[in-house]
GROMACS .gro file of C-alpha atoms in nm:
model
  339
    1MET     CA    1   5.191   9.349  -9.347
    2THR     CA    2   5.171   9.550  -9.028
    3MET     CA    3   4.939   9.845  -9.021
    4ALA     CA    4   5.180  10.083  -8.846
    5MET     CA    5   5.477  10.088  -9.079
    6PRO     CA    6   5.781  10.281  -8.949
    7LEU     CA    7   5.842  10.605  -9.138
    8PHE     CA    8   6.196  10.507  -9.231
    9LEU     CA    9   6.067  10.184  -9.387
   10MET     CA   10   5.802  10.373  -9.581
   11PHE     CA   11   6.073  10.601  -9.716
   12LEU     CA   12   6.282  10.299  -9.812
   13LEU     CA   13   5.993  10.140  -9.999
   14LEU     CA   14   5.933  10.456 -10.197
   15HIS     CA   15   6.304  10.481 -10.270
   16ILE     CA   16   6.319  10.123 -10.396
   17ALA     CA   17   6.014  10.176 -10.615
   18TRP     CA   18   6.179  10.454 -10.811
   19VAL     CA   19   6.542  10.344 -10.829
   20ALA     CA   20   6.598  10.126 -11.132
   21SER     CA   21   6.958  10.056 -11.227
   22SER     CA   22   7.056  10.191 -11.568
   23ASP     CA   23   7.303   9.899 -11.585
   24LEU     CA   24   7.024   9.643 -11.618
   25ARG     CA   25   6.998   9.525 -11.977
   26PRO     CA   26   6.940   9.214 -12.188
   27GLY     CA   27   7.248   9.013 -12.278
   28PHE     CA   28   7.443   9.155 -11.985
   29TYR     CA   29   7.670   8.850 -11.963
   30SER     CA   30   7.714   8.805 -12.338
   31LYS     CA   31   8.091   8.863 -12.311
   32THR     CA   32   8.175   8.763 -11.953
   33CYS     CA   33   7.958   8.449 -11.931
   34PRO     CA   34   7.795   8.388 -12.270
   35LYS     CA   35   7.638   8.054 -12.168
   36ALA     CA   36   7.482   8.192 -11.849
   37GLU     CA   37   7.120   8.180 -11.956
   38LEU     CA   38   7.161   7.836 -12.117
   39ILE     CA   39   7.319   7.702 -11.798
   40VAL     CA   40   7.035   7.834 -11.583
   41ARG     CA   41   6.774   7.684 -11.815
   42ASP     CA   42   6.947   7.347 -11.821
   43VAL     CA   43   6.947   7.323 -11.441
   44MET     CA   44   6.583   7.433 -11.428
   45LYS     CA   45   6.487   7.165 -11.683
   46LYS     CA   46   6.650   6.900 -11.467
   47ALA     CA   47   6.474   7.036 -11.157
   48LEU     CA   48   6.140   7.023 -11.340
   49MET     CA   49   6.193   6.659 -11.438
   50ARG     CA   50   6.306   6.567 -11.086
   51GLU     CA   51   6.028   6.748 -10.896
   52PRO     CA   52   5.781   6.965 -11.091
   53ARG     CA   53   5.679   7.162 -10.783
   54SER     CA   54   6.035   7.287 -10.736
   55VAL     CA   55   6.028   7.522 -11.034
   56ALA     CA   56   5.705   7.682 -10.910
   57SER     CA   57   5.878   7.738 -10.576
   58VAL     CA   58   6.180   7.901 -10.742
   59MET     CA   59   5.957   8.121 -10.957
   60ARG     CA   60   5.811   8.280 -10.643
   61PHE     CA   61   6.158   8.382 -10.527
   62GLN     CA   62   6.146   8.691 -10.749
   63PHE     CA   63   5.848   8.838 -10.563
   64HIS     CA   64   5.987   8.754 -10.219
   65ASP     CA   65   6.329   8.893 -10.310
   66CYS     CA   66   6.242   9.207 -10.504
   67PHE     CA   67   5.981   9.344 -10.264
   68VAL     CA   68   6.225   9.339  -9.971
   69ASN     CA   69   6.494   9.601 -10.039
   70GLY     CA   70   6.501   9.540 -10.414
   71CYS     CA   71   6.612   9.247 -10.630
   72ASP     CA   72   6.939   9.170 -10.455
   73GLY     CA   73   6.934   8.803 -10.359
   74SER     CA   74   6.900   8.891  -9.990
   75MET     CA   75   6.637   8.620  -9.938
   76LEU     CA   76   6.897   8.353 -10.023
   77LEU     CA   77   7.129   8.440  -9.733
   78ASP     CA   78   7.142   8.197  -9.441
   79ASP     CA   79   7.124   8.332  -9.087
   80THR     CA   80   7.453   8.403  -8.910
   81PRO     CA   81   7.534   8.471  -8.543
   82THR     CA   82   7.510   8.844  -8.618
   83MET     CA   83   7.230   8.850  -8.879
   84LEU     CA   84   6.873   8.724  -8.888
   85GLY     CA   85   6.799   8.679  -9.255
   86GLU     CA   86   6.474   8.646  -9.448
   87LYS     CA   87   6.441   8.268  -9.474
   88LEU     CA   88   6.263   8.243  -9.138
   89ALA     CA   89   6.048   8.553  -9.194
   90LEU     CA   90   5.674   8.505  -9.146
   91SER     CA   91   5.593   8.485  -9.517
   92ASN     CA   92   5.887   8.254  -9.595
   93ILE     CA   93   5.924   8.000  -9.313
   94ASN     CA   94   5.779   7.660  -9.407
   95SER     CA   95   5.663   7.821  -9.731
   96LEU     CA   96   5.956   7.904  -9.955
   97ARG     CA   97   6.151   7.598 -10.061
   98SER     CA   98   6.385   7.463 -10.330
   99TYR     CA   99   6.677   7.685 -10.238
  100GLU     CA  100   6.893   7.392 -10.346
  101VAL     CA  101   6.793   7.455 -10.707
  102VAL     CA  102   6.953   7.799 -10.692
  103ASP     CA  103   7.258   7.637 -10.531
  104GLN     CA  104   7.281   7.398 -10.826
  105VAL     CA  105   7.252   7.682 -11.076
  106LYS     CA  106   7.521   7.879 -10.896
  107GLU     CA  107   7.754   7.579 -10.882
  108ALA     CA  108   7.718   7.525 -11.257
  109LEU     CA  109   7.779   7.893 -11.332
  110GLU     CA  110   8.083   7.910 -11.106
  111LYS     CA  111   8.238   7.621 -11.297
  112ASP     CA  112   8.190   7.799 -11.629
  113CYS     CA  113   8.260   8.159 -11.530
  114PRO     CA  114   8.355   8.201 -11.163
  115GLY     CA  115   8.262   8.518 -10.980
  116VAL     CA  116   8.063   8.672 -11.265
  117VAL     CA  117   7.689   8.598 -11.242
  118SER     CA  118   7.508   8.734 -10.936
  119CYS     CA  119   7.262   8.532 -10.732
  120ALA     CA  120   7.011   8.815 -10.776
  121ASP     CA  121   7.028   8.763 -11.153
  122ILE     CA  122   6.995   8.386 -11.109
  123ILE     CA  123   6.659   8.445 -10.939
  124ILE     CA  124   6.543   8.659 -11.233
  125MET     CA  125   6.654   8.407 -11.497
  126ALA     CA  126   6.527   8.103 -11.306
  127SER     CA  127   6.187   8.268 -11.248
  128ARG     CA  128   6.152   8.334 -11.621
  129ASP     CA  129   6.252   7.976 -11.703
  130ALA     CA  130   6.009   7.830 -11.448
  131VAL     CA  131   5.728   8.005 -11.634
  132SER     CA  132   5.834   7.924 -11.990
  133LEU     CA  133   5.923   7.559 -11.914
  134THR     CA  134   5.573   7.495 -11.780
  135GLY     CA  135   5.388   7.640 -12.079
  136GLY     CA  136   5.396   8.012 -12.003
  137PRO     CA  137   5.546   8.301 -12.198
  138GLU     CA  138   5.913   8.350 -12.281
  139TRP     CA  139   6.075   8.692 -12.244
  140GLU     CA  140   6.410   8.865 -12.254
  141VAL     CA  141   6.530   8.945 -11.902
  142ARG     CA  142   6.730   9.250 -11.798
  143LEU     CA  143   7.041   9.154 -11.602
  144GLY     CA  144   7.330   9.314 -11.415
  145ARG     CA  145   7.222   9.313 -11.050
  146LEU     CA  146   7.443   9.302 -10.743
  147ASP     CA  147   7.398   9.069 -10.447
  148SER     CA  148   7.323   9.228 -10.112
  149LEU     CA  149   7.574   9.230  -9.829
  150SER     CA  150   7.309   9.150  -9.568
  151ALA     CA  151   6.947   9.050  -9.513
  152ASN     CA  152   6.686   9.165  -9.263
  153GLN     CA  153   6.412   8.943  -9.128
  154GLU     CA  154   6.222   9.237  -8.980
  155ASP     CA  155   6.205   9.412  -9.318
  156SER     CA  156   6.051   9.101  -9.471
  157ASN     CA  157   5.802   9.069  -9.186
  158ASN     CA  158   5.698   9.433  -9.226
  159ILE     CA  159   5.662   9.422  -9.604
  160MET     CA  160   5.546   9.084  -9.733
  161PRO     CA  161   5.169   9.021  -9.736
  162SER     CA  162   4.989   8.741  -9.556
  163PRO     CA  163   4.779   8.473  -9.730
  164ARG     CA  164   4.491   8.644  -9.545
  165ALA     CA  165   4.551   8.976  -9.723
  166ASN     CA  166   4.259   9.136  -9.904
  167ALA     CA  167   4.271   9.307 -10.242
  168SER     CA  168   4.264   9.656 -10.094
  169SER     CA  169   4.579   9.602  -9.886
  170LEU     CA  170   4.751   9.431 -10.179
  171ILE     CA  171   4.673   9.725 -10.408
  172ASP     CA  172   4.821   9.964 -10.152
  173LEU     CA  173   5.135   9.752 -10.122
  174PHE     CA  174   5.191   9.723 -10.496
  175GLN     CA  175   5.135  10.095 -10.548
  176LYS     CA  176   5.431  10.164 -10.318
  177TYR     CA  177   5.645   9.996 -10.584
  178ASN     CA  178   5.482  10.181 -10.873
  179LEU     CA  179   5.297   9.864 -10.973
  180THR     CA  180   4.939   9.898 -11.093
  181VAL     CA  181   4.622   9.707 -11.013
  182LYS     CA  182   4.666   9.526 -11.345
  183ASP     CA  183   5.022   9.433 -11.245
  184LEU     CA  184   4.894   9.298 -10.913
  185VAL     CA  185   4.634   9.073 -11.073
  186ALA     CA  186   4.867   8.954 -11.348
  187LEU     CA  187   5.152   8.877 -11.109
  188SER     CA  188   4.913   8.690 -10.880
  189GLY     CA  189   4.880   8.457 -11.178
  190SER     CA  190   5.213   8.310 -11.067
  191HIS     CA  191   4.984   8.084 -10.863
  192SER     CA  192   4.895   7.916 -11.191
  193ILE     CA  193   5.156   7.658 -11.093
  194GLY     CA  194   5.246   7.504 -10.761
  195GLN     CA  195   5.084   7.429 -10.428
  196GLY     CA  196   4.995   7.597 -10.100
  197ARG     CA  197   4.982   7.468  -9.742
  198CYS     CA  198   4.673   7.391  -9.537
  199PHE     CA  199   4.813   7.639  -9.285
  200SER     CA  200   4.725   7.917  -9.529
  201VAL     CA  201   4.358   7.822  -9.566
  202MET     CA  202   4.252   7.697  -9.222
  203PHE     CA  203   4.102   8.030  -9.121
  204ARG     CA  204   3.903   8.045  -9.447
  205LEU     CA  205   3.756   7.704  -9.380
  206TYR     CA  206   3.677   7.732  -9.011
  207ASN     CA  207   3.699   8.090  -8.882
  208GLN     CA  208   3.682   8.352  -9.156
  209SER     CA  209   3.712   8.700  -9.003
  210GLY     CA  210   3.666   8.551  -8.655
  211THR     CA  211   3.310   8.435  -8.729
  212GLY     CA  212   3.366   8.067  -8.657
  213ARG     CA  213   3.228   8.002  -9.006
  214PRO     CA  214   3.382   7.932  -9.349
  215ASP     CA  215   3.445   8.202  -9.606
  216PRO     CA  216   3.114   8.246  -9.794
  217ALA     CA  217   3.309   8.330 -10.109
  218ILE     CA  218   3.422   7.967 -10.146
  219ASP     CA  219   3.223   7.753 -10.389
  220PRO     CA  220   3.042   7.489 -10.174
  221SER     CA  221   3.175   7.189 -10.365
  222TYR     CA  222   3.528   7.329 -10.354
  223ARG     CA  223   3.492   7.391  -9.981
  224GLN     CA  224   3.401   7.025  -9.934
  225TYR     CA  225   3.720   6.928 -10.117
  226LEU     CA  226   3.925   7.163  -9.898
  227ASN     CA  227   3.759   7.028  -9.583
  228ARG     CA  228   3.870   6.677  -9.680
  229LEU     CA  229   4.221   6.799  -9.764
  230CYS     CA  230   4.256   7.017  -9.456
  231PRO     CA  231   4.044   6.891  -9.164
  232LEU     CA  232   4.083   7.063  -8.828
  233ASP     CA  233   4.335   6.805  -8.705
  234VAL     CA  234   4.547   6.807  -9.024
  235ASP     CA  235   4.923   6.848  -9.037
  236GLN     CA  236   4.912   7.206  -9.161
  237ASN     CA  237   5.210   7.147  -9.390
  238VAL     CA  238   4.992   6.926  -9.610
  239THR     CA  239   4.964   7.093  -9.951
  240GLY     CA  240   4.691   7.148 -10.206
  241ASN     CA  241   4.698   7.271 -10.565
  242LEU     CA  242   4.678   7.647 -10.615
  243ASP     CA  243   4.465   7.594 -10.926
  244SER     CA  244   4.324   7.295 -11.113
  245THR     CA  245   4.620   7.273 -11.357
  246PRO     CA  246   4.911   7.305 -11.111
  247LEU     CA  247   5.179   7.177 -11.350
  248VAL     CA  248   5.087   7.407 -11.639
  249PHE     CA  249   5.133   7.783 -11.650
  250ASP     CA  250   4.807   7.899 -11.809
  251ASN     CA  251   4.505   8.114 -11.726
  252GLN     CA  252   4.312   7.841 -11.543
  253TYR     CA  253   4.395   8.017 -11.216
  254PHE     CA  254   4.169   8.308 -11.319
  255LYS     CA  255   3.893   8.076 -11.438
  256ASP     CA  256   3.905   7.912 -11.095
  257LEU     CA  257   3.880   8.248 -10.920
  258ALA     CA  258   3.576   8.337 -11.130
  259ALA     CA  259   3.424   8.003 -11.024
  260ARG     CA  260   3.501   8.088 -10.657
  261ARG     CA  261   3.760   7.811 -10.637
  262GLY     CA  262   4.063   8.013 -10.530
  263PHE     CA  263   4.286   7.836 -10.277
  264LEU     CA  264   4.418   8.139 -10.087
  265ASN     CA  265   4.216   8.429  -9.950
  266SER     CA  266   4.464   8.665 -10.116
  267ASP     CA  267   4.375   8.497 -10.448
  268GLN     CA  268   3.995   8.480 -10.417
  269THR     CA  269   3.979   8.840 -10.297
  270LEU     CA  270   4.090   8.948 -10.644
  271PHE     CA  271   3.752   8.836 -10.777
  272THR     CA  272   3.537   8.954 -10.489
  273PHE     CA  273   3.688   9.305 -10.494
  274PRO     CA  274   3.542   9.526 -10.773
  275HIS     CA  275   3.868   9.704 -10.864
  276THR     CA  276   4.047   9.380 -10.943
  277ARG     CA  277   3.755   9.169 -11.068
  278GLU     CA  278   3.761   9.317 -11.419
  279PHE     CA  279   4.119   9.197 -11.474
  280VAL     CA  280   4.041   8.851 -11.337
  281ARG     CA  281   3.758   8.824 -11.589
  282LEU     CA  282   3.976   8.957 -11.872
  283PHE     CA  283   4.259   8.714 -11.802
  284SER     CA  284   4.018   8.422 -11.756
  285ARG     CA  285   3.888   8.481 -12.109
  286ARG     CA  286   4.208   8.580 -12.287
  287LYS     CA  287   4.525   8.392 -12.207
  288THR     CA  288   4.733   8.610 -12.439
  289GLU     CA  289   4.634   8.920 -12.243
  290PHE     CA  290   4.735   8.751 -11.920
  291PHE     CA  291   5.072   8.642 -12.060
  292LYS     CA  292   5.144   8.992 -12.191
  293ALA     CA  293   5.052   9.158 -11.861
  294PHE     CA  294   5.245   8.899 -11.661
  295VAL     CA  295   5.565   8.961 -11.855
  296GLU     CA  296   5.526   9.338 -11.816
  297GLY     CA  297   5.475   9.296 -11.442
  298MET     CA  298   5.775   9.066 -11.401
  299LEU     CA  299   6.000   9.310 -11.586
  300LYS     CA  300   5.880   9.604 -11.376
  301MET     CA  301   5.923   9.408 -11.054
  302GLY     CA  302   6.268   9.293 -11.167
  303ASP     CA  303   6.380   9.654 -11.202
  304LEU     CA  304   6.330   9.729 -10.832
  305GLN     CA  305   6.670   9.827 -10.688
  306SER     CA  306   6.773   9.977 -10.356
  307GLY     CA  307   7.094  10.142 -10.478
  308ARG     CA  308   7.285   9.986 -10.187
  309PRO     CA  309   7.643   9.856 -10.224
  310GLY     CA  310   7.673   9.493 -10.328
  311GLU     CA  311   7.886   9.217 -10.469
  312VAL     CA  312   7.870   8.899 -10.676
  313ARG     CA  313   7.854   8.614 -10.426
  314THR     CA  314   8.038   8.290 -10.499
  315ASN     CA  315   7.791   8.108 -10.271
  316CYS     CA  316   7.436   8.241 -10.273
  317ARG     CA  317   7.389   8.151  -9.906
  318LEU     CA  318   7.688   8.350  -9.780
  319VAL     CA  319   7.839   8.695  -9.819
  320ASN     CA  320   8.187   8.681  -9.969
  321ALA     CA  321   8.488   8.715  -9.744
  322ARG     CA  322   8.707   8.960  -9.933
  323PRO     CA  323   8.862   9.308  -9.906
  324ILE     CA  324   8.618   9.595  -9.866
  325ASN     CA  325   8.747   9.776 -10.174
  326LEU     CA  326   8.608   9.496 -10.392
  327LEU     CA  327   8.260   9.504 -10.241
  328LEU     CA  328   8.160   9.809 -10.440
  329GLN     CA  329   8.266   9.663 -10.774
  330SER     CA  330   7.964   9.580 -10.988
  331PRO     CA  331   7.929   9.316 -11.260
  332HIS     CA  332   7.910   9.609 -11.501
  333ASN     CA  333   8.256   9.727 -11.399
  334MET     CA  334   8.394   9.376 -11.423
  335GLU     CA  335   8.250   9.344 -11.773
  336SER     CA  336   8.408   9.676 -11.872
  337ASN     CA  337   8.747   9.564 -11.738
  338ASP     CA  338   8.721   9.246 -11.941
  339LYS     CA  339   8.693   9.430 -12.271
   0.00000   0.00000   0.00000
């Protein structure tokens, strides 16, 4: 995240943090698409069986979507000749993957109830399912979001944190969205599943803070493992596990941080920084406390809305081509008209 944030962007962040749609509620599609959540879960189960890492990738979509102009599916839009979207933003390029899973969910939903379920809501449901299908908590999601009409690569570049981020900068970022230090640490537990690229740890291994030395916070035996995984001449797209149980959503991530075995700097900093360390220790000891805090954080993050006009896309990669008078119609209005 850049240090000199434009004033208009700061205002937008504050606006997003406080605007939560009153239309968001559990069971939103109970009448217009009653099988929606079952359809999403079925596709996610198949994705998990086909490639376990894919569900971890989809689960991270919620963070990358909601922090950039609210939870509106903007990160799913492909670039066009007139729009640079978020897929090639600094925090997303060569990092976010498995967009095809969302495509598969959308295709299945369109067959059952065309034009009803938004891509933004698919991200929320799929993120929840990625957690619960890998051993994490289950929770009732609030639905009823609109899909954005555009995306902005610059906004993503200005907002999303780097793998090099320290706890202090992460706390500041989360506070802009009315998310607490506890929320930050709990939501970082999304790294309980999945993998990260060597690209994200090279500086920790060979040039931490420009010293030409490794990060002293890394456990020596773990550093040896990382050196073998990510030597200086490595293809930096090679991946390593984010914690020692990468296929199971549990609290091992926090145990690893306490043992100084965090993969990313932005992870390990949560234990080295005093204000976040207490929550790392709590969650490492009590999985139920982590699960509870994680669900609370996901719900709060899922409520972030920009209040901008939107639509329900028929293809999550593209804005609909249709008359302007329909662009302002929300899923809520469509549900009301269906009664």
